[in-house]
Amino acid sequence: MNEFALIEVFFKSIVHTRDDVVLGIGDDAACLSIPLGKHLLVSSDTLVSGIHFLADFDAFDIAYKAIMVNISDIAAMGGEPAWVSLALTLPECNEVWLKRFSEGLTAALLPYNIALIGGDTTRGPLTITVTIHGLVAAGKAVARSGAKAGDAIFVSGELGAAALAVDYLSSGHVEDKELLMEKLLHPIPRVDLIPYLQQYATAAIDISDGLNADLNHICDASGVGACLDLEQIPVHPVLKKHRPHKALAMALQGGDDYELCFTIPREHEQEFKKQLKQHGKRCVKIGMIEEAHGLRGRRGACIERLPVKGYSHF
Ligand code: ADP
Ligand code: MG
């Protein structure tokens, strides 16, 4: 199968129902209709074999995760995902692998109403780069830079299960393996929180590198610091079960959870909480933004400095 047949069979065949794709796969560039009054959000994430996944992972899962981590970035801006393009580097044309990959893409894109609108296909070490485009009401994108001293810090979901999964992959331990691999391979981007971010948040980020490291990005961008209430961190129960002594540290420093961390001004906190409760959503208040730079953790009357080193490729 040559490059063009491969694109036709495995990528052009992925259907979508968006009427804002004027030209999709097949031309020199995609042509998209951006609604008046919207801003375009653009973000890329790359998954490299041996770094972000192991070469023997099911291609379905690799494709699925590549899309989810990109959706998560758009959600963290308070936007709606709309279109993706895919730059795929393959060591060989393995049709069985490509079929699974294409199925994973379809499973990830369809429920979120996202169209695959183009890409590039090359030969080389297995690498997947997805560029996602999202839409947000003009002027309403939630940046990292808007946090102010006195804002409450919230986090969605439960943290640390993906970090434990990575641990278990290297140690070969198998208890709760299904749950852990589900957390690692099929993260659920928090698009359900987009309306609340839009309405209430001063800053937001998705937790890809670990809560400490990512909250620290908000602090740096906003010129502030933060103090976390360490007893309030929502540590995933499976992590508490297997690593009772290291659970909190792993929940704070482990990556790949794709939950959202965001800040809410004091005057909107009660209304925000009320809205969440009404809609059956759970986010936990884990601390406060402070003027003093740096990241601190509080346990009772004790305050400690928190490490902010997340994953860095270099
Ligand atoms: P060009 O030579 O102009 O770069 P290509 O031959 O690379 O075009 O691609 C042909 C068409 O297929 C383009 O519309 C491109 O966007 C699309 N395409 C290529 N690779 C992929 C892929 N992996 N997924 C989706 N679309 C792709
Ligand atoms: Mg090309």
Short mmCIF file of C-alpha atoms and ligand atoms in Angstrom, two decimals:
data_model
loop_
_atom_site.label_atom_id
_atom_site.label_comp_id
_atom_site.label_asym_id
_atom_site.label_seq_id
_atom_site.Cartn_x
_atom_site.Cartn_y
_atom_site.Cartn_z
CA MET A 1 0.00 0.00 0.00
CA ASN A 2 1.48 3.38 -0.92
CA GLU A 3 1.18 6.63 1.07
CA PHE A 4 -1.87 7.87 -0.81
CA ALA A 5 -3.83 4.62 -0.57
CA LEU A 6 -2.95 4.47 3.12
CA ILE A 7 -4.36 7.97 3.73
CA GLU A 8 -7.48 7.10 1.73
CA VAL A 9 -8.18 3.83 3.54
CA PHE A 10 -7.29 4.66 7.13
CA PHE A 11 -7.82 8.41 7.48
CA LYS A 12 -10.05 9.85 4.75
CA SER A 13 -12.59 7.16 5.63
CA ILE A 14 -13.08 8.58 9.13
CA VAL A 15 -16.43 10.33 8.94
CA HIS A 16 -17.63 13.46 10.68
CA THR A 17 -20.79 15.52 10.57
CA ARG A 18 -19.41 19.04 10.92
CA ASP A 19 -20.66 21.52 8.34
CA ASP A 20 -17.83 23.97 9.07
CA VAL A 21 -15.28 21.82 7.20
CA VAL A 22 -15.26 23.44 3.75
CA LEU A 23 -12.38 21.23 2.55
CA GLY A 24 -11.07 18.31 4.57
CA ILE A 25 -8.54 15.58 3.77
CA GLY A 26 -7.38 15.50 0.16
CA ASP A 27 -6.35 19.02 -0.76
CA ASP A 28 -3.15 20.96 -0.15
CA ALA A 29 -4.69 22.45 2.98
CA ALA A 30 -7.94 22.09 4.85
CA CYS A 31 -10.39 24.99 4.62
CA LEU A 32 -12.49 25.71 7.70
CA SER A 33 -15.27 28.13 8.43
CA ILE A 34 -14.73 30.00 11.71
CA PRO A 35 -17.97 31.47 13.09
CA LEU A 36 -18.14 35.22 13.62
CA GLY A 37 -17.51 36.18 17.23
CA LYS A 38 -15.31 33.17 17.95
CA HIS A 39 -11.58 32.94 18.52
CA LEU A 40 -9.55 29.98 17.26
CA LEU A 41 -7.54 27.93 19.80
CA VAL A 42 -4.64 25.84 18.42
CA SER A 43 -2.52 23.31 20.26
CA SER A 44 -0.24 20.37 19.38
CA ASP A 45 0.86 17.35 21.37
CA THR A 46 3.30 14.68 20.26
CA LEU A 47 3.48 11.09 21.44
CA VAL A 48 6.81 9.37 20.84
CA SER A 49 7.23 5.60 20.96
CA GLY A 50 9.28 4.58 24.00
CA ILE A 51 8.66 7.89 25.75
CA HIS A 52 4.88 8.37 25.90
CA PHE A 53 3.88 4.81 25.13
CA LEU A 54 5.51 1.44 24.53
CA ALA A 55 5.79 0.13 20.98
CA ASP A 56 3.73 -2.96 21.85
CA PHE A 57 0.69 -0.98 23.07
CA ASP A 58 -2.49 -1.53 21.08
CA ALA A 59 -2.52 1.04 18.25
CA PHE A 60 -6.16 1.77 19.17
CA ASP A 61 -5.04 3.04 22.58
CA ILE A 62 -2.18 5.10 21.15
CA ALA A 63 -4.48 6.90 18.73
CA TYR A 64 -7.18 7.32 21.36
CA LYS A 65 -4.82 8.88 23.86
CA ALA A 66 -3.22 11.15 21.25
CA ILE A 67 -6.65 12.71 20.67
CA MET A 68 -7.68 12.86 24.35
CA VAL A 69 -4.57 14.73 25.51
CA ASN A 70 -5.17 17.29 22.78
CA ILE A 71 -8.86 17.71 23.68
CA SER A 72 -7.72 18.27 27.26
CA ASP A 73 -5.62 21.28 26.20
CA ILE A 74 -8.60 22.91 24.49
CA ALA A 75 -10.85 22.20 27.51
CA ALA A 76 -8.25 23.86 29.75
CA MET A 77 -8.69 27.06 27.72
CA GLY A 78 -12.46 26.93 28.18
CA GLY A 79 -12.95 26.13 24.47
CA GLU A 80 -14.81 23.52 22.44
CA PRO A 81 -12.67 21.15 20.34
CA ALA A 82 -13.56 21.21 16.63
CA TRP A 83 -10.89 19.92 14.23
CA VAL A 84 -7.66 17.92 14.36
CA SER A 85 -4.84 17.25 11.96
CA LEU A 86 -2.48 14.31 12.32
CA ALA A 87 1.23 14.13 11.51
CA LEU A 88 2.08 10.45 11.60
CA THR A 89 5.56 8.96 11.29
CA LEU A 90 5.56 5.20 10.83
CA PRO A 91 8.47 2.74 10.70
CA GLU A 92 6.54 0.60 8.17
CA CYS A 93 3.14 0.25 6.54
CA ASN A 94 1.56 -2.31 8.84
CA GLU A 95 -2.09 -2.54 7.78
CA VAL A 96 -3.21 -4.43 10.88
CA TRP A 97 -1.66 -1.75 13.10
CA LEU A 98 -3.09 1.06 10.96
CA LYS A 99 -6.58 -0.42 11.10
CA ARG A 100 -6.48 -0.44 14.91
CA PHE A 101 -5.02 3.07 14.91
CA SER A 102 -7.79 4.32 12.64
CA GLU A 103 -10.42 2.65 14.88
CA GLY A 104 -8.91 4.36 17.93
CA LEU A 105 -9.05 7.72 16.17
CA THR A 106 -12.68 7.19 15.21
CA ALA A 107 -13.64 6.16 18.75
CA ALA A 108 -11.97 9.29 20.13
CA LEU A 109 -13.24 11.82 17.59
CA LEU A 110 -16.86 10.84 17.09
CA PRO A 111 -18.26 11.38 20.62
CA TYR A 112 -16.65 14.82 20.77
CA ASN A 113 -17.88 15.86 17.32
CA ILE A 114 -14.36 16.52 16.08
CA ALA A 115 -13.35 16.24 12.42
CA LEU A 116 -9.99 14.91 11.20
CA ILE A 117 -9.19 17.52 8.55
CA GLY A 118 -5.70 16.61 7.31
CA GLY A 119 -2.19 15.72 8.24
CA ASP A 120 1.05 14.33 6.95
CA THR A 121 2.37 10.78 6.69
CA THR A 122 6.07 9.96 6.71
CA ARG A 123 8.39 7.03 7.37
CA GLY A 124 10.60 7.03 10.46
CA PRO A 125 10.51 6.16 14.18
CA LEU A 126 6.89 5.85 15.38
CA THR A 127 5.72 9.34 16.35
CA ILE A 128 2.24 10.83 16.45
CA THR A 129 1.64 14.57 16.45
CA VAL A 130 -1.91 15.80 16.70
CA THR A 131 -2.76 19.45 16.21
CA ILE A 132 -6.14 20.37 17.56
CA HIS A 133 -8.22 23.44 16.78
CA GLY A 134 -10.94 24.64 19.09
CA LEU A 135 -13.39 27.50 19.26
CA VAL A 136 -14.06 29.87 22.11
CA ALA A 137 -16.23 33.00 22.36
CA ALA A 138 -14.02 35.96 21.40
CA GLY A 139 -12.15 37.26 24.45
CA LYS A 140 -13.28 34.35 26.64
CA ALA A 141 -10.26 32.03 26.43
CA VAL A 142 -9.15 31.12 29.96
CA ALA A 143 -5.39 31.74 30.13
CA ARG A 144 -2.86 30.62 32.73
CA SER A 145 -2.11 34.23 33.53
CA GLY A 146 -5.27 35.46 35.25
CA ALA A 147 -4.90 34.11 38.82
CA LYS A 148 -4.95 36.72 41.61
CA ALA A 149 -3.99 36.54 45.28
CA GLY A 150 -7.09 35.48 47.21
CA ASP A 151 -8.47 33.25 44.42
CA ALA A 152 -9.42 29.74 45.47
CA ILE A 153 -7.64 26.84 43.72
CA PHE A 154 -9.80 23.95 42.57
CA VAL A 155 -9.00 20.61 41.00
CA SER A 156 -11.29 18.14 39.23
CA GLY A 157 -11.26 14.36 39.66
CA GLU A 158 -8.84 12.18 41.61
CA LEU A 159 -5.12 12.33 41.05
CA GLY A 160 -2.24 9.92 40.78
CA ALA A 161 -3.64 6.73 39.24
CA ALA A 162 -1.84 7.29 35.92
CA ALA A 163 1.47 7.78 37.76
CA LEU A 164 0.89 4.49 39.57
CA ALA A 165 0.15 2.81 36.24
CA VAL A 166 3.53 3.98 34.89
CA ASP A 167 5.19 2.61 38.04
CA TYR A 168 3.49 -0.71 37.59
CA LEU A 169 4.42 -0.94 33.93
CA SER A 170 8.08 -0.80 34.89
CA SER A 171 7.79 -3.07 37.96
CA GLY A 172 5.58 -5.69 36.29
CA HIS A 173 3.11 -5.74 39.20
CA VAL A 174 -0.38 -6.75 38.05
CA GLU A 175 -2.92 -6.08 40.82
CA ASP A 176 -5.63 -3.60 39.68
CA LYS A 177 -3.85 -3.56 36.34
CA GLU A 178 -7.05 -3.08 34.33
CA LEU A 179 -8.16 -0.04 36.27
CA LEU A 180 -4.69 1.48 36.14
CA MET A 181 -4.19 0.89 32.43
CA GLU A 182 -7.65 2.34 31.79
CA LYS A 183 -6.56 5.50 33.64
CA LEU A 184 -3.29 5.67 31.72
CA LEU A 185 -4.56 4.80 28.24
CA HIS A 186 -8.05 6.30 28.21
CA PRO A 187 -7.93 9.61 30.06
CA ILE A 188 -11.23 11.51 29.99
CA PRO A 189 -10.68 15.18 29.11
CA ARG A 190 -12.89 17.40 31.26
CA VAL A 191 -14.96 19.04 28.53
CA ASP A 192 -17.89 18.85 30.97
CA LEU A 193 -16.26 21.66 32.98
CA ILE A 194 -15.84 24.05 30.04
CA PRO A 195 -18.98 26.13 30.81
CA TYR A 196 -17.93 26.59 34.45
CA LEU A 197 -14.39 27.61 33.48
CA GLN A 198 -15.79 30.11 31.00
CA GLN A 199 -18.09 31.63 33.55
CA TYR A 200 -15.99 31.66 36.71
CA ALA A 201 -12.29 30.82 36.24
CA THR A 202 -9.52 33.42 36.25
CA ALA A 203 -6.88 30.86 35.17
CA ALA A 204 -6.82 27.18 34.22
CA ILE A 205 -4.46 24.40 33.15
CA ASP A 206 -4.79 20.70 32.48
CA ILE A 207 -2.70 18.41 34.64
CA SER A 208 -0.38 16.63 32.25
CA ASP A 209 2.90 17.05 34.13
CA GLY A 210 1.60 16.76 37.72
CA LEU A 211 -0.44 19.11 39.91
CA ASN A 212 2.55 20.87 41.50
CA ALA A 213 4.32 21.50 38.21
CA ASP A 214 1.19 22.60 36.39
CA LEU A 215 -0.15 24.81 39.18
CA ASN A 216 3.32 26.34 39.26
CA HIS A 217 2.84 27.25 35.57
CA ILE A 218 -0.32 29.16 36.53
CA CYS A 219 1.61 30.90 39.34
CA ASP A 220 4.52 31.86 37.06
CA ALA A 221 2.22 33.14 34.32
CA SER A 222 0.12 35.09 36.82
CA GLY A 223 3.03 36.45 38.91
CA VAL A 224 1.69 34.92 42.12
CA GLY A 225 2.29 31.93 44.43
CA ALA A 226 0.06 29.30 46.00
CA CYS A 227 -0.53 27.43 49.21
CA LEU A 228 -2.16 24.00 49.02
CA ASP A 229 -4.13 22.41 51.82
CA LEU A 230 -2.43 18.99 51.72
CA GLU A 231 -5.30 17.27 53.53
CA GLN A 232 -7.69 18.28 50.75
CA ILE A 233 -5.78 16.86 47.76
CA PRO A 234 -8.07 14.28 46.08
CA VAL A 235 -5.68 11.33 45.97
CA HIS A 236 -7.02 8.45 43.87
CA PRO A 237 -8.15 5.57 46.15
CA VAL A 238 -6.19 2.97 44.15
CA LEU A 239 -3.02 4.95 44.84
CA LYS A 240 -3.81 5.15 48.57
CA LYS A 241 -4.38 1.40 48.56
CA HIS A 242 -1.09 0.45 46.91
CA ARG A 243 1.23 3.25 48.02
CA PRO A 244 -0.16 4.50 51.35
CA HIS A 245 3.06 6.29 52.26
CA LYS A 246 3.89 7.78 48.86
CA ALA A 247 0.32 8.44 47.67
CA LEU A 248 0.19 12.18 48.34
CA ALA A 249 3.60 12.82 46.78
CA MET A 250 2.63 10.81 43.70
CA ALA A 251 -0.73 12.61 43.41
CA LEU A 252 1.07 15.96 43.57
CA GLN A 253 3.96 15.09 41.27
CA GLY A 254 2.72 12.35 38.95
CA GLY A 255 1.59 13.30 35.45
CA ASP A 256 -0.87 12.08 32.85
CA ASP A 257 -4.10 12.58 34.85
CA TYR A 258 -5.62 15.18 32.47
CA GLU A 259 -7.79 16.65 35.18
CA LEU A 260 -8.14 20.44 35.37
CA CYS A 261 -6.67 22.82 37.92
CA PHE A 262 -8.16 26.31 37.97
CA THR A 263 -8.67 29.41 40.08
CA ILE A 264 -11.94 31.04 41.12
CA PRO A 265 -12.20 34.53 42.63
CA ARG A 266 -13.46 34.60 46.19
CA GLU A 267 -16.65 36.49 45.27
CA HIS A 268 -17.70 33.75 42.82
CA GLU A 269 -16.75 30.75 44.91
CA GLN A 270 -20.12 30.07 46.51
CA GLU A 271 -22.03 30.50 43.25
CA PHE A 272 -19.53 28.25 41.45
CA LYS A 273 -19.88 25.53 44.09
CA LYS A 274 -23.66 25.78 43.94
CA GLN A 275 -23.65 25.39 40.17
CA LEU A 276 -21.34 22.36 40.37
CA LYS A 277 -23.52 20.70 42.99
CA GLN A 278 -26.69 21.35 41.01
CA HIS A 279 -25.19 19.59 38.02
CA GLY A 280 -23.69 16.71 39.99
CA LYS A 281 -20.07 17.71 39.31
CA ARG A 282 -17.33 17.41 41.86
CA CYS A 283 -14.30 19.64 42.08
CA VAL A 284 -12.34 20.11 45.29
CA LYS A 285 -10.97 23.34 46.71
CA ILE A 286 -7.33 22.54 47.42
CA GLY A 287 -5.82 25.86 48.37
CA MET A 288 -5.44 29.57 47.79
CA ILE A 289 -3.47 31.81 45.49
CA GLU A 290 -1.13 34.07 47.48
CA GLU A 291 1.00 37.08 46.67
CA ALA A 292 4.25 35.41 47.81
CA HIS A 293 5.81 33.50 44.91
CA GLY A 294 6.47 29.76 45.12
CA LEU A 295 4.40 26.72 45.96
CA ARG A 296 3.69 25.78 49.57
CA GLY A 297 1.73 23.03 51.28
CA ARG A 298 -0.11 23.36 54.57
CA ARG A 299 -0.83 20.56 57.02
CA GLY A 300 -2.49 21.97 60.14
CA ALA A 301 -0.20 24.74 61.34
CA CYS A 302 2.84 23.40 59.43
CA ILE A 303 3.75 24.92 56.10
CA GLU A 304 6.30 23.27 53.82
CA ARG A 305 7.78 24.19 50.46
CA LEU A 306 6.56 21.88 47.66
CA PRO A 307 8.76 20.53 44.85
CA VAL A 308 7.63 21.81 41.47
CA LYS A 309 9.71 19.67 39.16
CA GLY A 310 7.41 18.03 36.61
CA TYR A 311 8.42 15.88 33.68
CA SER A 312 10.86 17.66 31.38
CA HIS A 313 12.13 16.14 28.14
CA PHE A 314 15.45 18.03 28.41
P1 ADP B 1 1.03 17.29 0.35
O1 ADP B 1 1.91 16.55 -0.58
O2 ADP B 1 0.30 18.46 -0.23
O3 ADP B 1 1.67 17.57 1.67
P2 ADP B 1 0.02 14.81 1.23
O4 ADP B 1 0.23 13.90 0.11
O5 ADP B 1 0.99 14.81 2.36
O6 ADP B 1 -0.18 16.27 0.66
O7 ADP B 1 -1.42 14.54 1.83
C1 ADP B 1 -2.54 14.42 1.01
C2 ADP B 1 -3.76 14.80 1.80
O8 ADP B 1 -3.94 13.86 2.85
C3 ADP B 1 -3.69 16.15 2.47
O9 ADP B 1 -4.97 16.73 2.42
C4 ADP B 1 -3.29 15.84 3.87
O10 ADP B 1 -3.79 16.82 4.75
C5 ADP B 1 -3.93 14.50 4.09
N1 ADP B 1 -3.18 13.63 5.03
C6 ADP B 1 -1.92 13.17 4.91
N2 ADP B 1 -1.57 12.37 5.94
C7 ADP B 1 -2.67 12.33 6.75
C8 ADP B 1 -2.96 11.69 7.98
N3 ADP B 1 -2.07 10.92 8.61
N4 ADP B 1 -4.18 11.89 8.52
C9 ADP B 1 -5.07 12.67 7.90
N5 ADP B 1 -4.88 13.29 6.74
C10 ADP B 1 -3.69 13.13 6.16
MG MG B 2 2.53 15.93 2.99
#
